[in-house]
mmCIF file of C-alpha atoms and ligand atoms in Angstrom:
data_model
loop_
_atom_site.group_PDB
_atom_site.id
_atom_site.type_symbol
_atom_site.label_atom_id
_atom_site.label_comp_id
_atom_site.label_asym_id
_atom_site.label_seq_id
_atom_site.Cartn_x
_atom_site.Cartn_y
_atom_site.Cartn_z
ATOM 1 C CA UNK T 1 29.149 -30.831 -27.327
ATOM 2 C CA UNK T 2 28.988 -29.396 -23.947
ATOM 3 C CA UNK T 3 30.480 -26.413 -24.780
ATOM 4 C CA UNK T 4 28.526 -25.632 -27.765
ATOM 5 C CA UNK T 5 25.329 -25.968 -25.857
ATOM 6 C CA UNK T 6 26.880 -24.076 -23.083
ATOM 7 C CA UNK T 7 27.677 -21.132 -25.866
ATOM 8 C CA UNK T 8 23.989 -21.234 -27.459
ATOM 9 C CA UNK T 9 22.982 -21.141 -23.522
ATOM 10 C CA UNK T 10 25.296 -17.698 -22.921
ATOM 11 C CA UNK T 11 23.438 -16.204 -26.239
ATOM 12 C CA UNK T 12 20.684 -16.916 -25.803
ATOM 13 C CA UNK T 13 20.291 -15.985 -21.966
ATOM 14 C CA UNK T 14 21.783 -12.576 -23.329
ATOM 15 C CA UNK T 15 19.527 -12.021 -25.998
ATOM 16 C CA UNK T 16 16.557 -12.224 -23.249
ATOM 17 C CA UNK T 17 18.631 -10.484 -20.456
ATOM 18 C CA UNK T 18 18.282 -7.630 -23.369
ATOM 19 C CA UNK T 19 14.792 -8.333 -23.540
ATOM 20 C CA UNK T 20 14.033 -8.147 -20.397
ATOM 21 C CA UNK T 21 16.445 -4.297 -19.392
ATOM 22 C CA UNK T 22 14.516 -3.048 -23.199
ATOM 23 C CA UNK T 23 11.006 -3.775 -21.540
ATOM 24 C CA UNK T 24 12.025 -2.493 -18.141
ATOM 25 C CA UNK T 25 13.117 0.886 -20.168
ATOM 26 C CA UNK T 26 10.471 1.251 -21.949
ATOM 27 C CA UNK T 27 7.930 0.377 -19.186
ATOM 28 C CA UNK T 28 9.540 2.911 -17.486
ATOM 29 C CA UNK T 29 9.499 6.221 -20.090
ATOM 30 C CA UNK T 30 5.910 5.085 -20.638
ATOM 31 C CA UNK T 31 5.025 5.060 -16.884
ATOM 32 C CA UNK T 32 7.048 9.227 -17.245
ATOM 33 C CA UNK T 33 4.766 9.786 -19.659
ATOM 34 C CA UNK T 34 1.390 8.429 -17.758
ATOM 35 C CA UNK T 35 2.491 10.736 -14.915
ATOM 36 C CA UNK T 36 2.244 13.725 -17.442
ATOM 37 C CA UNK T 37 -1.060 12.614 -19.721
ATOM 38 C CA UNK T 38 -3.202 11.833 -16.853
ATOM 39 C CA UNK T 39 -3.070 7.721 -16.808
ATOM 40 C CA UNK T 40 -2.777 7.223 -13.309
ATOM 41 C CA UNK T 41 -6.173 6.799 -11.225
ATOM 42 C CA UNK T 42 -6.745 6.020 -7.747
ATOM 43 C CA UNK T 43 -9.084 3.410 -6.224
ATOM 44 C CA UNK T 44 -10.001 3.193 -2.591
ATOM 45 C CA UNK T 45 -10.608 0.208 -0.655
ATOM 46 C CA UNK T 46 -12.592 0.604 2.289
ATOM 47 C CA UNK T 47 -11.523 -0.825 6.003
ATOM 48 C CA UNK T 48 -14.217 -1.628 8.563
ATOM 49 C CA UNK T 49 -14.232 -1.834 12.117
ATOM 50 C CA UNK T 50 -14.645 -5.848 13.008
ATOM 51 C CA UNK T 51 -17.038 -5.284 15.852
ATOM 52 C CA UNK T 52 -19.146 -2.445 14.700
ATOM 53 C CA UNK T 53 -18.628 -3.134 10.954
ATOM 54 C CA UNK T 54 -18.213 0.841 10.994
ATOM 55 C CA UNK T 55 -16.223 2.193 8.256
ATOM 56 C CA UNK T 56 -12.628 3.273 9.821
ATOM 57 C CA UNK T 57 -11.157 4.381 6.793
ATOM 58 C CA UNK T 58 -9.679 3.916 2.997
ATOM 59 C CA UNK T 59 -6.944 2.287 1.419
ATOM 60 C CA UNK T 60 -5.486 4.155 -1.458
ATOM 61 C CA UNK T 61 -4.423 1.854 -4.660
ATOM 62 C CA UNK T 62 -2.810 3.327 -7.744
ATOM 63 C CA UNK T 63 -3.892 2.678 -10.697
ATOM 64 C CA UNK T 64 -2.411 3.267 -14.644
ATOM 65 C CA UNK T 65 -5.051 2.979 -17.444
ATOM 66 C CA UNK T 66 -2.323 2.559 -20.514
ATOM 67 C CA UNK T 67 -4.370 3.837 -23.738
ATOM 68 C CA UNK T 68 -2.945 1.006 -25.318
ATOM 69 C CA UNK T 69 -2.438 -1.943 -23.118
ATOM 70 C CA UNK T 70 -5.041 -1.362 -20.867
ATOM 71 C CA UNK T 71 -5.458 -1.141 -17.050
ATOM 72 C CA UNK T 72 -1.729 -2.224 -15.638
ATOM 73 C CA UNK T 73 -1.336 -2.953 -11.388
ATOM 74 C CA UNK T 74 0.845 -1.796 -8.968
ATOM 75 C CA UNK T 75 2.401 -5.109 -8.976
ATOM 76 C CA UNK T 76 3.828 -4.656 -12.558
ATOM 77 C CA UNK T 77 4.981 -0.811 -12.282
ATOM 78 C CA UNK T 78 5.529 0.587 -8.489
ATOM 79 C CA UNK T 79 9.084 -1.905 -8.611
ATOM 80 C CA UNK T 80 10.029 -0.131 -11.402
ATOM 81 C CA UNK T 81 8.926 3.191 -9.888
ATOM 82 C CA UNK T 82 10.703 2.356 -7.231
ATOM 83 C CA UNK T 83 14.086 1.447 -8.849
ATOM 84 C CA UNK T 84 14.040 4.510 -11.444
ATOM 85 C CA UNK T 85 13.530 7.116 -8.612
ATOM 86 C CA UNK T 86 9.840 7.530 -10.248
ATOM 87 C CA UNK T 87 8.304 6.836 -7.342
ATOM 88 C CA UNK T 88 9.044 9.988 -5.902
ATOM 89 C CA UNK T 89 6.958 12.618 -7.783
ATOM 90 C CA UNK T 90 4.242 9.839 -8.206
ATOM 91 C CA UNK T 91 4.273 9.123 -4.775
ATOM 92 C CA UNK T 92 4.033 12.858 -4.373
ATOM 93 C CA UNK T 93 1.080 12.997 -6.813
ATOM 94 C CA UNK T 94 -0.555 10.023 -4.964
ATOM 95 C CA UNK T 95 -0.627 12.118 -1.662
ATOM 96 C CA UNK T 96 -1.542 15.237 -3.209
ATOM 97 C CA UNK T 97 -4.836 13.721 -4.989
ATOM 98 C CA UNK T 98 -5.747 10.871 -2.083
ATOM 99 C CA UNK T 99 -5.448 14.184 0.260
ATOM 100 C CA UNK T 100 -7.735 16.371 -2.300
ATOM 101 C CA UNK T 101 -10.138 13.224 -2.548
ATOM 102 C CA UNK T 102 -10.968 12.719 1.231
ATOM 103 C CA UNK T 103 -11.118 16.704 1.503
ATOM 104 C CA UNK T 104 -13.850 16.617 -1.131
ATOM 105 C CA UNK T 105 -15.956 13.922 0.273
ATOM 106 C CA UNK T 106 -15.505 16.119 4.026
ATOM 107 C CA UNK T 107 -16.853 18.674 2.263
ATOM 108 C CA UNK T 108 -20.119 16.577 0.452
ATOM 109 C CA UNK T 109 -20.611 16.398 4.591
ATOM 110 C CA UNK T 110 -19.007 12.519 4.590
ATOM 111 C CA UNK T 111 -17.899 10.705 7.156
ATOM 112 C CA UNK T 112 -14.680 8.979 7.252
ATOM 113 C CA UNK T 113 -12.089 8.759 9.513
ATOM 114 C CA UNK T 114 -9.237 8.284 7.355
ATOM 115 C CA UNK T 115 -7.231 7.742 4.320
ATOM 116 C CA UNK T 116 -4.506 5.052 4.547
ATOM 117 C CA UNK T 117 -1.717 6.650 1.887
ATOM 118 C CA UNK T 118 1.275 3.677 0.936
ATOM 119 C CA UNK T 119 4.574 5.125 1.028
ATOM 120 C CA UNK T 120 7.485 3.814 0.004
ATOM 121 C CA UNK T 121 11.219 3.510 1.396
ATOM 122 C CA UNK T 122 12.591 6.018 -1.428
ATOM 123 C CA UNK T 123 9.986 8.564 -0.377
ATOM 124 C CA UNK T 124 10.288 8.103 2.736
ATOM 125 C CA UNK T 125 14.259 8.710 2.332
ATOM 126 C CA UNK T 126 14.003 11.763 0.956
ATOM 127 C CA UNK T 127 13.842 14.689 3.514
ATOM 128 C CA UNK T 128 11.296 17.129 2.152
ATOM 129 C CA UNK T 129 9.060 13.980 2.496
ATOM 130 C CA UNK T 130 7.381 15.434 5.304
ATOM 131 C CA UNK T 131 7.175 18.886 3.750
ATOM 132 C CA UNK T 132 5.713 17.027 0.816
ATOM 133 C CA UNK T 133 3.060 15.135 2.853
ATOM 134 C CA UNK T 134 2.673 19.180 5.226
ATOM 135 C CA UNK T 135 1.906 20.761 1.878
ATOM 136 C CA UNK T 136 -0.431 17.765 0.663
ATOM 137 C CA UNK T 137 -2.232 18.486 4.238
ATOM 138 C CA UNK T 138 -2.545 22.330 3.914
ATOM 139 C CA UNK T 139 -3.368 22.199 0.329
ATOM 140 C CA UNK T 140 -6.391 20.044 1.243
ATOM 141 C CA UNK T 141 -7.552 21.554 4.381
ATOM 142 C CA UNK T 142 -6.894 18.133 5.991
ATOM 143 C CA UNK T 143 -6.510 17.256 9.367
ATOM 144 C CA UNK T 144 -3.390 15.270 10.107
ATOM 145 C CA UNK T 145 -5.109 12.558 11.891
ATOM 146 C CA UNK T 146 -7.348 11.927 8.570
ATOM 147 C CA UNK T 147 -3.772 10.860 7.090
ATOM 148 C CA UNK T 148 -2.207 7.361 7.597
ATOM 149 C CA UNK T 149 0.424 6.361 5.943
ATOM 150 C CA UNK T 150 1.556 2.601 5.627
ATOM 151 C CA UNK T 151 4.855 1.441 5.298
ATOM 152 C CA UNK T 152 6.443 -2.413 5.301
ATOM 153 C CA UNK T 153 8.700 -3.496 7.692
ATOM 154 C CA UNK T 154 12.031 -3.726 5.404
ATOM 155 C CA UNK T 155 10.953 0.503 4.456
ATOM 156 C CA UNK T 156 11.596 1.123 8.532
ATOM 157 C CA UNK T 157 14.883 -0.907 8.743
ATOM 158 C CA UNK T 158 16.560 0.681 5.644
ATOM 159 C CA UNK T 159 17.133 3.359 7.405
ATOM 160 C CA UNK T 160 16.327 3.180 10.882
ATOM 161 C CA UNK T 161 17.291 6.498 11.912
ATOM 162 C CA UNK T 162 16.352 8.664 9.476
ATOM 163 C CA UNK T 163 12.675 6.686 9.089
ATOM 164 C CA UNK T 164 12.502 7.474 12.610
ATOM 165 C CA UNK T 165 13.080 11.138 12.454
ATOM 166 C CA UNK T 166 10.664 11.345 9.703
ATOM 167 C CA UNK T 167 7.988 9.732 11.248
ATOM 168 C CA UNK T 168 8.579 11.848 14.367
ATOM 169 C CA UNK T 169 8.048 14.659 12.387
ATOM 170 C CA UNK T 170 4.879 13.287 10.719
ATOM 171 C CA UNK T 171 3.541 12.332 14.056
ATOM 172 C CA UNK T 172 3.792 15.684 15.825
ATOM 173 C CA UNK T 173 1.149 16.722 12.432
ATOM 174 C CA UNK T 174 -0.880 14.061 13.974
ATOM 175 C CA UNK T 175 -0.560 11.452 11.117
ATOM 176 C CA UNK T 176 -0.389 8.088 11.620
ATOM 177 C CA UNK T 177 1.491 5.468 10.880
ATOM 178 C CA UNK T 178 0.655 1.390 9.824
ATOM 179 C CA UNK T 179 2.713 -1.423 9.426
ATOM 180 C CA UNK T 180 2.079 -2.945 6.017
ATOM 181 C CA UNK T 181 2.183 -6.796 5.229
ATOM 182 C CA UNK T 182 3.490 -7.439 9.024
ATOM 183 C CA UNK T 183 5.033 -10.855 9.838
ATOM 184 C CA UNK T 184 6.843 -11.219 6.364
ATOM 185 C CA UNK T 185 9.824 -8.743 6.132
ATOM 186 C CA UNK T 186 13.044 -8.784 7.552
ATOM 187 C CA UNK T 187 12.333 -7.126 10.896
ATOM 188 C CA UNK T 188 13.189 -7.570 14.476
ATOM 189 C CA UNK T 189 10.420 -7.119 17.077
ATOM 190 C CA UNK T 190 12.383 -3.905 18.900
ATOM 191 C CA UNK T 191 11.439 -1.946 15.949
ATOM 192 C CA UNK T 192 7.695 -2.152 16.369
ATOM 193 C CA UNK T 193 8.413 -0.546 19.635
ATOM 194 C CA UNK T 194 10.830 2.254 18.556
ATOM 195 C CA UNK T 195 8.643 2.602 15.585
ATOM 196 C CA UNK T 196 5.067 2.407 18.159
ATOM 197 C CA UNK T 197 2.757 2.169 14.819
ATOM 198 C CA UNK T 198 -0.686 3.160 15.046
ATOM 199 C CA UNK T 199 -1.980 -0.148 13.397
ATOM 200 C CA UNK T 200 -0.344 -3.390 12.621
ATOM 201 C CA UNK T 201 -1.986 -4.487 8.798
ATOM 202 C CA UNK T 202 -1.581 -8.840 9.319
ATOM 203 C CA UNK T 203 -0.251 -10.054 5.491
ATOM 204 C CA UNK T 204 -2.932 -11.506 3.596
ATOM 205 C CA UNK T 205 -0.565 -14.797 3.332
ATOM 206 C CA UNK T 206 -1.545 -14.792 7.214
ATOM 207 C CA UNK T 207 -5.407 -14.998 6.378
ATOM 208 C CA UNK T 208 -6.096 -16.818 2.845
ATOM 209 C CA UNK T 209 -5.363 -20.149 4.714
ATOM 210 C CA UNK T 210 -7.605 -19.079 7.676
ATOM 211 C CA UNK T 211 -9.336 -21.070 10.248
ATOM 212 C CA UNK T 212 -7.847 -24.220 9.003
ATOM 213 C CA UNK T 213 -4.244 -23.633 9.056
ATOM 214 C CA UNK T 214 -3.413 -23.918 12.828
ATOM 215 C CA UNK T 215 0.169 -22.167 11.924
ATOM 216 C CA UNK T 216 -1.559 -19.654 10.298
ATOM 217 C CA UNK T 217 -3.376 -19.172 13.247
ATOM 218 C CA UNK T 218 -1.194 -19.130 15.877
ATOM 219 C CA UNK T 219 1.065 -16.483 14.224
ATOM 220 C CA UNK T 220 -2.015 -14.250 13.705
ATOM 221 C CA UNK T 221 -3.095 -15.308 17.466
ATOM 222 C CA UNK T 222 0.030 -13.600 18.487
ATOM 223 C CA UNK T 223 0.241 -10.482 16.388
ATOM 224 C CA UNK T 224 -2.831 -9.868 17.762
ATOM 225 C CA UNK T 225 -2.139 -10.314 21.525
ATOM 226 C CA UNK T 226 1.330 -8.985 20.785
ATOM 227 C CA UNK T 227 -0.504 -5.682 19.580
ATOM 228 C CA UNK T 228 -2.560 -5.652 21.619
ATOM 229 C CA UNK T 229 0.112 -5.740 24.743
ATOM 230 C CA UNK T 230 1.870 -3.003 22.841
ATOM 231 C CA UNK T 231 -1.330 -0.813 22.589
ATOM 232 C CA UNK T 232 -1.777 -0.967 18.617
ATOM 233 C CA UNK T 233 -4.391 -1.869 16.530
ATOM 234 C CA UNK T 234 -4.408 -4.629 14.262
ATOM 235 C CA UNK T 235 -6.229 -5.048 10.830
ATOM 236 C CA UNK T 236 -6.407 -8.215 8.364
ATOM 237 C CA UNK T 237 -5.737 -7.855 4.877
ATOM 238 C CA UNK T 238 -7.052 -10.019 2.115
ATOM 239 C CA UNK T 239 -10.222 -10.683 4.386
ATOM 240 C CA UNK T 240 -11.918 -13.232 1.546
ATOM 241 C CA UNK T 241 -14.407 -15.239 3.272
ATOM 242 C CA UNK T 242 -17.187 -15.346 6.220
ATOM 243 C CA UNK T 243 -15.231 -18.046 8.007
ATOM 244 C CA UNK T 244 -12.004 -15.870 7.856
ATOM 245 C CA UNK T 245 -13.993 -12.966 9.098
ATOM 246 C CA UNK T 246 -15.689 -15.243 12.245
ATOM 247 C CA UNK T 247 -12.139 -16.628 13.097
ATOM 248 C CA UNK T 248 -10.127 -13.420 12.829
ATOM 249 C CA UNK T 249 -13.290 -11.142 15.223
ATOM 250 C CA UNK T 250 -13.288 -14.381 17.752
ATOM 251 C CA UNK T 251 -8.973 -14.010 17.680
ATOM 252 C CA UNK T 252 -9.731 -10.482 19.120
ATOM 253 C CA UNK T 253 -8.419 -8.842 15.641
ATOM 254 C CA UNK T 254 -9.575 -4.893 15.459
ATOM 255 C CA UNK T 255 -10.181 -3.960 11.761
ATOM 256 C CA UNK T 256 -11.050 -5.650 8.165
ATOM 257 C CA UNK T 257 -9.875 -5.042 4.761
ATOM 258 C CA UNK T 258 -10.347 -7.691 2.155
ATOM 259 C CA UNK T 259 -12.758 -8.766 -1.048
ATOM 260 C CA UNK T 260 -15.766 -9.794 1.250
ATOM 261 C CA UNK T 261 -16.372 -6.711 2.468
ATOM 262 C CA UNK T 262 -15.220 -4.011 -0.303
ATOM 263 C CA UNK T 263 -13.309 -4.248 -3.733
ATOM 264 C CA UNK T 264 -11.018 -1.499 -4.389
ATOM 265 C CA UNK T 265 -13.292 1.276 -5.741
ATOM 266 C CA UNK T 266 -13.467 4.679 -7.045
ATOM 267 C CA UNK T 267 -14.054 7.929 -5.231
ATOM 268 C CA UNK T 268 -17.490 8.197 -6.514
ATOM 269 C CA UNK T 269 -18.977 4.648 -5.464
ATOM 270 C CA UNK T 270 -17.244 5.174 -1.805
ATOM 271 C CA UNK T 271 -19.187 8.241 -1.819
ATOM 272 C CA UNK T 272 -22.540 6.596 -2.814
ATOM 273 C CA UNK T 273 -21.920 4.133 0.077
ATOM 274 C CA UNK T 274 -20.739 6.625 3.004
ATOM 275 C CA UNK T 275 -24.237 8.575 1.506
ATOM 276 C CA UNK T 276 -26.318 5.773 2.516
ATOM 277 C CA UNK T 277 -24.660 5.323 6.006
ATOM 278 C CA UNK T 278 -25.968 9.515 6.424
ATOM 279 C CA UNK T 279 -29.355 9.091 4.969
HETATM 280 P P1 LIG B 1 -0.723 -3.452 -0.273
HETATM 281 O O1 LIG B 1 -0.462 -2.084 0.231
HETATM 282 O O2 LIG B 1 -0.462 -4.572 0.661
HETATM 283 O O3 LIG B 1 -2.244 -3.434 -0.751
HETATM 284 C C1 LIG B 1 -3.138 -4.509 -0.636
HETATM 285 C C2 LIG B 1 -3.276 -5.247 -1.935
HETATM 286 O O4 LIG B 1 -4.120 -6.378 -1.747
HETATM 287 C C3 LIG B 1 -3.938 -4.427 -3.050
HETATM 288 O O5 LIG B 1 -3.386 -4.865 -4.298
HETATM 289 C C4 LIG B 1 -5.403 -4.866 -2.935
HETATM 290 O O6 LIG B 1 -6.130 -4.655 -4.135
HETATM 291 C C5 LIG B 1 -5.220 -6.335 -2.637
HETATM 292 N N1 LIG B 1 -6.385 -6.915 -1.953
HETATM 293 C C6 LIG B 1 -7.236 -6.309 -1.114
HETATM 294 N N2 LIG B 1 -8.151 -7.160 -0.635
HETATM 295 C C7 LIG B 1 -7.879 -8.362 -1.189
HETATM 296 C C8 LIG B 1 -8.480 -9.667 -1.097
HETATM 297 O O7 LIG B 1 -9.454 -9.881 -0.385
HETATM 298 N N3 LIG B 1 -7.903 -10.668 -1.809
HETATM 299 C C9 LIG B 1 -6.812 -10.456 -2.601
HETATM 300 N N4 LIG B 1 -6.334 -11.500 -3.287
HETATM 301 N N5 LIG B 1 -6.211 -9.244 -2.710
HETATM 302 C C10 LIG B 1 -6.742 -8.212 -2.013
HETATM 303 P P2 LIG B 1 -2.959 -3.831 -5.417
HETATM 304 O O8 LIG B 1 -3.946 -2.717 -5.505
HETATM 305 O O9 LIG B 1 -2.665 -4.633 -6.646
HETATM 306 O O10 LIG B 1 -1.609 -3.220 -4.854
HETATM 307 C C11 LIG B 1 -0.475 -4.029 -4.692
HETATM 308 C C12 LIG B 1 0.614 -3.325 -3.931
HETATM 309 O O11 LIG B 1 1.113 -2.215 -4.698
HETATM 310 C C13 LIG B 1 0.153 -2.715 -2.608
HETATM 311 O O12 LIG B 1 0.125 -3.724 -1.630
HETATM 312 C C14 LIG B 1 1.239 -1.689 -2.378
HETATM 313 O O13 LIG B 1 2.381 -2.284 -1.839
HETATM 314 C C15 LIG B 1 1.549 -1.230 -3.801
HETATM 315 N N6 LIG B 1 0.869 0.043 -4.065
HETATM 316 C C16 LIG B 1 -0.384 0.275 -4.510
HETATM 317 N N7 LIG B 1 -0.634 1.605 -4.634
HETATM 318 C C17 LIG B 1 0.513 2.229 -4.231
HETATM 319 C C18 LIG B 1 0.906 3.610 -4.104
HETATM 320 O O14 LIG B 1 0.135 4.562 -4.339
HETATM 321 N N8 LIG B 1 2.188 3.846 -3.674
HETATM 322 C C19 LIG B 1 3.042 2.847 -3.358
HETATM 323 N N9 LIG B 1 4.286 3.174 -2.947
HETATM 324 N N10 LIG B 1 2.716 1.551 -3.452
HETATM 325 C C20 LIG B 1 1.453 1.238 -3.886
HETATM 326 MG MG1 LIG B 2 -0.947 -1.062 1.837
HETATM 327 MG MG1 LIG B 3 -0.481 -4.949 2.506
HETATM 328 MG MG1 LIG B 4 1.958 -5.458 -0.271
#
């Protein structure tokens, strides 16, 4: 009996491993194809300044508006971006346009400091990434120090060397660098001084359980003194509530990004609301 089971257990596993590699596939020709027809948007989610609620700068968040399923995230299609190699001319688009964008609202006579760009560790493996990102600059007329780029822990330890000769070389165009979703990859703390990021971005697993979580808040506690010993900036993702906000600005935190104070958006409604700051 067992062994029958087991055998209906090894077919049908199969038949939904095969499932599973078909949708992957064709997830993946149809994310070629969104490249090529235009699907891909971007939305920008706006980071403030804790103290003087200033704007500091932009997120950039892909988007893919399928024609027929509808508006797909990140989530479901940068892994598979990632694992196909896709990732690298869409990361390369992503730059180009986020670039283009910020150059366009410089030029309506806006004010923002920055774009934050993500990049992943296959682009950031790839050595004409930082003629990529130099072309992206000079295409827009941008500044580097209008350019961040944010990267996760595990993308600087891949390759430790090579990461760090890239971002040596994307420093010296004045770009800067974050740390994305700090405190939950694989990292060791000698890194964040070899790597001497900018800005430290504290996970949003850090802050949805904030004040009342006194683990929670201890390990955000010491990012932020660790920071601020180290001479970075810090910034909370996933900033949901007034309470988080209080806690995090009395913890000495620098920067806010989160739901309370700005959805993702696009270009056009960040415009409308750097307008107002002007007028
Ligand atoms: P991330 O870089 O950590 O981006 C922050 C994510 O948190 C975004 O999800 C954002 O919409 C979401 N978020 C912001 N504030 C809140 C909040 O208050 N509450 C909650 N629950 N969520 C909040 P999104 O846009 O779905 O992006 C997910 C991830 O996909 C990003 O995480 C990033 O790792 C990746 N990603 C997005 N765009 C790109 C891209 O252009 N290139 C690459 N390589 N990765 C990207
Ligand atoms: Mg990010
Ligand atoms: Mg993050
Ligand atoms: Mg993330």
């Amino acid at each position: 009996h067992a062994k029958a089971h087991g055998r209906n257990t090894f077919r049908f596993y199969t038949r939904e491993m095969n499932t599973q590699v078909a949708d992957r596939l064709q997830l993946e020709n149809r994310l070629r194809r969104a490249l090529e027809q235009d699907e891909l948007f971007l939305l920008f989610q706006p980071q403030y300044d804790i103290h003087s609620q200033a704007l500091i700068g932009c997120e950039v968040l892909l988007r893919w508006q399928d024609p027929v399923e509808g508006l797909i995230m990140p989530g479901r299609f940068i892994p598979i971006a990632e694992d196909s190699g896709l990732i690298v001319p869409l990361g390369r688009w992503v730059m180009r346009e986020a670039c283009l964008q910020m150059a366009r609202w410089q030029a309506q006579g806006l004010q923002l400091p920055k774009i934050a760009v993500n990049v992943s560790a296959r682009q950031l493996a790839r050595l004409d990434f930082t003629d990529e990102v130099r072309d992206a600059l000079q295409e827009s007329g941008l500044p580097g120090h209008c350019l961040e780029i944010e990267v996760t822990e595990s993308t600087l330890m891949e390759d430790a060397d090579l990461a760090s000769r890239q971002l040596a070389i994307l420093k010296a165009m004045g770009v800067r660098l974050s740390v994305d979703d700090f405190g939950t990859g694989y990292s060791s703390l000698a890194y964040l001084k070899r790597f001497a990021p900018d800005t430290i971005k504290i996970d949003r697993s850090f802050v949805c359980d904030l004040p009342g979580d006194s683990e929670d808040a201890a390990i955000v506690s010491a990012i932020i003194h660790l920071a601020r010993a180290l001479g970075m900036s810090t910034l909370a993702e996933g900033v949901e509530t007034v309470e988080q906000r209080d806690f995090l600005r009395q913890l000495g935190c620098g920067g806010l990004q989160g739901y309370l104070l700005g959805k993702p958006q696009d270009a056009s409604a960040i415009a409308r609301q750097l307008g107002e700051l002007v007028s």
